[in-house]
XYZ file of C-alpha atoms in Angstrom:
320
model
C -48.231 -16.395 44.454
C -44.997 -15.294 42.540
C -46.811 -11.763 41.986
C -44.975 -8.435 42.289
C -47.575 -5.397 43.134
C -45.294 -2.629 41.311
C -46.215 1.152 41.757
C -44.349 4.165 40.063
C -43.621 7.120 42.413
C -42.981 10.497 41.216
C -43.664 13.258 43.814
C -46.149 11.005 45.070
C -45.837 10.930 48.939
C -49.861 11.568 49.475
C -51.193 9.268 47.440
C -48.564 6.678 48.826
C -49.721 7.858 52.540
C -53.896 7.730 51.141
C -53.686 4.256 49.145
C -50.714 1.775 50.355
C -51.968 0.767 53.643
C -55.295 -0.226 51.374
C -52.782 -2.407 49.033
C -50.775 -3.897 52.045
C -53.958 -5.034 53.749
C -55.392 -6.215 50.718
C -52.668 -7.896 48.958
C -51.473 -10.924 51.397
C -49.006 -13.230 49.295
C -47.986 -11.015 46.929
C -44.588 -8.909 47.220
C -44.928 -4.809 47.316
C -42.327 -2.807 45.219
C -42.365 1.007 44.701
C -40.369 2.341 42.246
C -39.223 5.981 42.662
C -38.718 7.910 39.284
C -36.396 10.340 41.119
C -38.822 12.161 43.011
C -38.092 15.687 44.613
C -40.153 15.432 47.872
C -39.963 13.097 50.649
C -41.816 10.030 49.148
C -38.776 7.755 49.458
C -37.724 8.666 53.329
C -41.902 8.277 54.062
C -41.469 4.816 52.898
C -38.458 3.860 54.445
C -39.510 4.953 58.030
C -43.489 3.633 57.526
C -43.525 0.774 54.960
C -40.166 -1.094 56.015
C -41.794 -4.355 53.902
C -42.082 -1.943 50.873
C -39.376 -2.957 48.673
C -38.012 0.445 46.887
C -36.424 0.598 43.687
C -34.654 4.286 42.885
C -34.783 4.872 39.249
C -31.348 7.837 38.754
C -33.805 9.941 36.426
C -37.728 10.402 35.435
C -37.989 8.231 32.864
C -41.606 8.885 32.364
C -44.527 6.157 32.902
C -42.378 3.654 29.981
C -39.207 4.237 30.572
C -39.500 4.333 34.983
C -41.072 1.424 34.824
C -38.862 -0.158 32.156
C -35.951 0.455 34.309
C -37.010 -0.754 37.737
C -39.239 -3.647 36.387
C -35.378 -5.209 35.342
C -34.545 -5.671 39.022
C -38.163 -7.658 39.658
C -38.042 -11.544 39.404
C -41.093 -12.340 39.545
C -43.938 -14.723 37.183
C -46.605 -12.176 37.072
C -46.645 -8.171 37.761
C -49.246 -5.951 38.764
C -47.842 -2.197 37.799
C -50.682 -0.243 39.938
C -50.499 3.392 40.086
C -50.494 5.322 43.347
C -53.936 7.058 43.490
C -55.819 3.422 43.218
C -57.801 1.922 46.371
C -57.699 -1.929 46.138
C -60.329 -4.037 47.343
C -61.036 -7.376 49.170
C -59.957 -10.220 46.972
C -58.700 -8.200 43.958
C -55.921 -10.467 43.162
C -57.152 -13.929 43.093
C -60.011 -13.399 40.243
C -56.568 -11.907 38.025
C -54.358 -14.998 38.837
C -57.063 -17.711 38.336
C -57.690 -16.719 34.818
C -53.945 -16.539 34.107
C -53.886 -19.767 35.195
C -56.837 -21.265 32.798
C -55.062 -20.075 29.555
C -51.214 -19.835 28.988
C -52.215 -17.321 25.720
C -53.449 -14.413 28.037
C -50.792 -12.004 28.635
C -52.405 -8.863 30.263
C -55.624 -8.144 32.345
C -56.924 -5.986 34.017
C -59.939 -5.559 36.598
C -62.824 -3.106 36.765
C -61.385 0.109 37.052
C -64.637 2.376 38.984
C -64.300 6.031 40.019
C -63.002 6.572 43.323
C -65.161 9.852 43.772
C -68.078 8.983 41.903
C -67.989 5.268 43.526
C -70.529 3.908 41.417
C -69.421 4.806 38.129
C -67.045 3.626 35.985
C -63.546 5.683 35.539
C -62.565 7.151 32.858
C -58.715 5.472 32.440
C -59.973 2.039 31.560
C -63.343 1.048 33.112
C -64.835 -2.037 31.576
C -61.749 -2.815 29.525
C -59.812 -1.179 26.320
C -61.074 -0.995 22.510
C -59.874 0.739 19.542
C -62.172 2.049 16.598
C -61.618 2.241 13.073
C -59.851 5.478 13.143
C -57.225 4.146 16.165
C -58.615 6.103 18.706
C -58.801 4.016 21.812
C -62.401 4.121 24.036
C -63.786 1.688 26.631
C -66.777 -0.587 27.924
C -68.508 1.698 30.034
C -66.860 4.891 28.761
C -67.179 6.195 24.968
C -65.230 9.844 24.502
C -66.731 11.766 27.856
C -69.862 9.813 28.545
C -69.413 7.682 31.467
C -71.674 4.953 32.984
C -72.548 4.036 35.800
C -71.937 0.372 37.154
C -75.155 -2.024 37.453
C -73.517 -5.277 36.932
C -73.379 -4.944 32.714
C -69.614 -4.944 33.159
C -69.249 -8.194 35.258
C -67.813 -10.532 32.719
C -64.752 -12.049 31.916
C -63.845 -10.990 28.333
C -60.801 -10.525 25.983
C -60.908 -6.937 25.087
C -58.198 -5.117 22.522
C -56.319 -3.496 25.841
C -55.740 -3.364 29.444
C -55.458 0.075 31.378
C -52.131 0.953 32.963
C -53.562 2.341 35.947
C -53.830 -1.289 36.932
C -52.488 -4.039 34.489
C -51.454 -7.488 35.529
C -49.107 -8.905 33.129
C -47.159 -12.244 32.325
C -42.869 -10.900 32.808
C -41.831 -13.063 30.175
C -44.071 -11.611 28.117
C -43.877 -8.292 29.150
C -39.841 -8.846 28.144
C -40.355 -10.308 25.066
C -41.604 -7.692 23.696
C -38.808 -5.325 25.511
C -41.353 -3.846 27.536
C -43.198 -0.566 26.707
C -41.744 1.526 24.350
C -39.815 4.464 25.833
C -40.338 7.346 23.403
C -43.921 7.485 24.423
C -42.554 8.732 27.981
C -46.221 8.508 28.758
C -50.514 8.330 27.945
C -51.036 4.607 25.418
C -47.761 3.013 25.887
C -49.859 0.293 27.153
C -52.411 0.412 24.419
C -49.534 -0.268 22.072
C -47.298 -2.960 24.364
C -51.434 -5.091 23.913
C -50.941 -4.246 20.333
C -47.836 -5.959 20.048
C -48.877 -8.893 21.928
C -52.040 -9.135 20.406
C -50.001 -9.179 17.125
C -47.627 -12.019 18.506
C -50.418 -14.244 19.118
C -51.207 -13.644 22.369
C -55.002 -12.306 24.299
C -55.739 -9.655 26.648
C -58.499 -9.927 29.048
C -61.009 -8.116 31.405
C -62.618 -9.358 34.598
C -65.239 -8.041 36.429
C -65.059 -10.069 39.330
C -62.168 -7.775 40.719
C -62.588 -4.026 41.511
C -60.429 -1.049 42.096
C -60.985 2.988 42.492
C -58.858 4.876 40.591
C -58.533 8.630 41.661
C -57.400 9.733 38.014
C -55.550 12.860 36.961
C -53.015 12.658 39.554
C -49.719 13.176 37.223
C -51.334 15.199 34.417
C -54.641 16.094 34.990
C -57.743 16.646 31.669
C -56.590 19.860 30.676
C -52.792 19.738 30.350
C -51.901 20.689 26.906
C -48.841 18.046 27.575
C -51.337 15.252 27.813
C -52.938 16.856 24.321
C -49.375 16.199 23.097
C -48.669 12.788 24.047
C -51.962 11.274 23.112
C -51.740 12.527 19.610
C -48.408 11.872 18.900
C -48.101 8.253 20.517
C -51.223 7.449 19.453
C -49.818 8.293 15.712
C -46.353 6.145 16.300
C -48.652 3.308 17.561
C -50.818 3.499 14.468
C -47.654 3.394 12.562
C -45.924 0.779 14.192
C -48.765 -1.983 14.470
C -51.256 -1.685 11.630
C -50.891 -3.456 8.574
C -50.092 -2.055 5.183
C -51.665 -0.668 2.918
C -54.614 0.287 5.810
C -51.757 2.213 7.887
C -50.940 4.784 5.382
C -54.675 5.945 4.223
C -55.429 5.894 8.617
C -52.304 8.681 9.069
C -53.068 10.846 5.913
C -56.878 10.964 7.135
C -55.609 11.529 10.817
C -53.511 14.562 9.502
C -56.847 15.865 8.396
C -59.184 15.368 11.335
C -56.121 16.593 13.708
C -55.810 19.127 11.789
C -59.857 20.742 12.892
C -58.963 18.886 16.254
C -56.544 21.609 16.773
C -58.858 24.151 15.698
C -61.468 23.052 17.804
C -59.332 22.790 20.800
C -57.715 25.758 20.838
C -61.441 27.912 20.646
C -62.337 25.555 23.558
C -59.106 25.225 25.709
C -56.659 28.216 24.443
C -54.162 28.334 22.218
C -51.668 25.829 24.281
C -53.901 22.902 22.720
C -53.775 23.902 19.196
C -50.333 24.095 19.761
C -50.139 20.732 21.418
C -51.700 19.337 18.303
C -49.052 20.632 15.939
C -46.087 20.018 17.821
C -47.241 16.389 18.203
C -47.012 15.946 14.599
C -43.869 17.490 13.870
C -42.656 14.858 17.024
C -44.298 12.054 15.354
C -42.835 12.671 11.999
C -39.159 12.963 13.372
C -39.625 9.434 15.118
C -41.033 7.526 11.613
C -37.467 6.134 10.547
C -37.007 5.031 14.320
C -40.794 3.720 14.839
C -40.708 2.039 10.684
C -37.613 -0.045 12.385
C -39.556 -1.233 15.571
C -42.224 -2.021 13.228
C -40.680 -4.240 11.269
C -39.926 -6.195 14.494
C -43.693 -6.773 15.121
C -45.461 -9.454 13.365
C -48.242 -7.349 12.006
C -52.019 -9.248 11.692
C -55.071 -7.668 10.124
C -55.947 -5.105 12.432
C -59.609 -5.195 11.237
C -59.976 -9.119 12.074
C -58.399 -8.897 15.355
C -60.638 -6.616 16.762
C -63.274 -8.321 15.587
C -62.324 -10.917 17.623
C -62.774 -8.675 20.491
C -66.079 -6.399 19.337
C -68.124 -9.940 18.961
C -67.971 -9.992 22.518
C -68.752 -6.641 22.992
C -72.135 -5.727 20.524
């Protein structure tokens, strides 16, 4: 099978103890690898004395979602990975639906499967569902999930489609292409670093893809949950540096000066609803975007930028 199931571990010794004997018995053929992003609790003495075929991979610092799995994903040899997190529940037969359409076209570098709510088990979750879009304003959204409205799953879903982006909670990708495009980009730490690694492929030519005919449950929330003004800051600002890095000019610079705008009464209007953390959030994600333009202008001019429009057309056809 040449597949490498790959989960990040921070702190994580209950959801390793609630979901890995649902991966092991689920995922014959395929190798099991946890990275640990220097975790402070027990997680990696757990899985030494109950998962001895658990391969474990101890990262020296927390490198964040990127940068953890950037490091540990270097000491995998394998054709295809799978970087699930911890609070997902596989199911029968995941894996084969993935690797078959891998195999049918050479172009498709990331997929991922429907992505349901493990508490709500007939609705869709919120990180990913029915597969990754983007609108005209570069915030991303999802079949079967648009801002906080979720659906629930009758079947509308249970296609095989490209889409604009896979969720990270679990996304299969090709390693060579994961490495050519040096992996996900560090500075985001975490939240759309693999919103804008399917940017970058989608810009080098390659497709990402949905399938329905494999399920998982994804807990959700287990790191950083809805409410953390640190997730308000990381959205914002790697959203921004993705905007920056991937969308053509001249569209790029109207998108940020309007986004300065409309984040501006974001703030506003998250700080009467949430506090005063999340207006903060908002402007210190700025100021960190705007000290990382020089360094994000350079990675940009590694990408081969497309029209951003036109690709996701190619993507929305399939979706109106």
């Amino acid at each position: 099978m040449n597949l490498a199931i790959v989960i990040l571990n921070w702190n994580g010794r209950s959801w390793l103890e609630k979901f890995l004997p649902n991966v092991i018995q689920y995922s014959k053929g395929a190798d099991l690898f946890v990275i640990d992003n220097n975790s402070t609790d027990d997680s990696v003495s757990f899985l030494q004395h109950n998962f001895p075929t658990v391969k474990i991979i101890i990262n020296e610092n927390n490198r964040g979602f990127a940068g953890g799995y950037n490091e540990g994903l270097k000491k995998i040899d394998h054709e295809f990975y799978c970087l699930l997190n911890s609070d997902v529940e596989v199911t029968e037969n995941w894996l084969q639906p993935v690797l078959e359409l891998f195999r049918k076209d050479d172009r498709i570098a990331a997929i991922q499967p429907k992505i349901l709510d493990y508490n709500k088990r007939n609705y869709f979750e919120f990180a990913g569902a029915a597969g990754g879009m983007i609108d005209n304003l570069g915030f991303p959204f999802c079949r079967g999930r648009v801002f906080e409205n979720i659906e629930d799953d009758h079947g509308q879903y249970d296609d095989e489609s490209e889409i604009f982006w896979a969720s990270g909670c679990c996304f299969f990708i090709r390693s060579k292409d994961f490495w050519a495009q040096n992996g996900f980009d560090e500075r985001f730490f975490a939240h759309q670093e693999e919103i804008d690694l399917c940017w970058r492929l989608k810009n080098s030519g390659k497709k990402i893809f949905y399938t329905g005919k494999s399920s998982v449950f994804h807990v959700g929330g287990g790191t950083l949950n809805k409410q953390s003004p640190q997730k308000t800051f990381l959205n914002i600002r790697n959203n921004l540096s993705m905007l920056l890095k991937n969308l053509p000019f001249p569209k790029v610079i109207w998108l940020i000066f309007f986004r300065f705008i409309l984040d501006g009464f974001a703030g506003f209007y998250f700080g009467f609803k949430d506090g005063f953390p999340h207006f903060w959030a908002v402007i210190r994600a700025h100021f960190s975007f705007y000290g990382q333009v020089p360094q994000t202008l350079k990675l940009r001019q590694k990408n081969q930028i497309t029209d951003f429009y036109q690709a996701k057309w190619l993507v929305f056809k399939n979706f109106l």
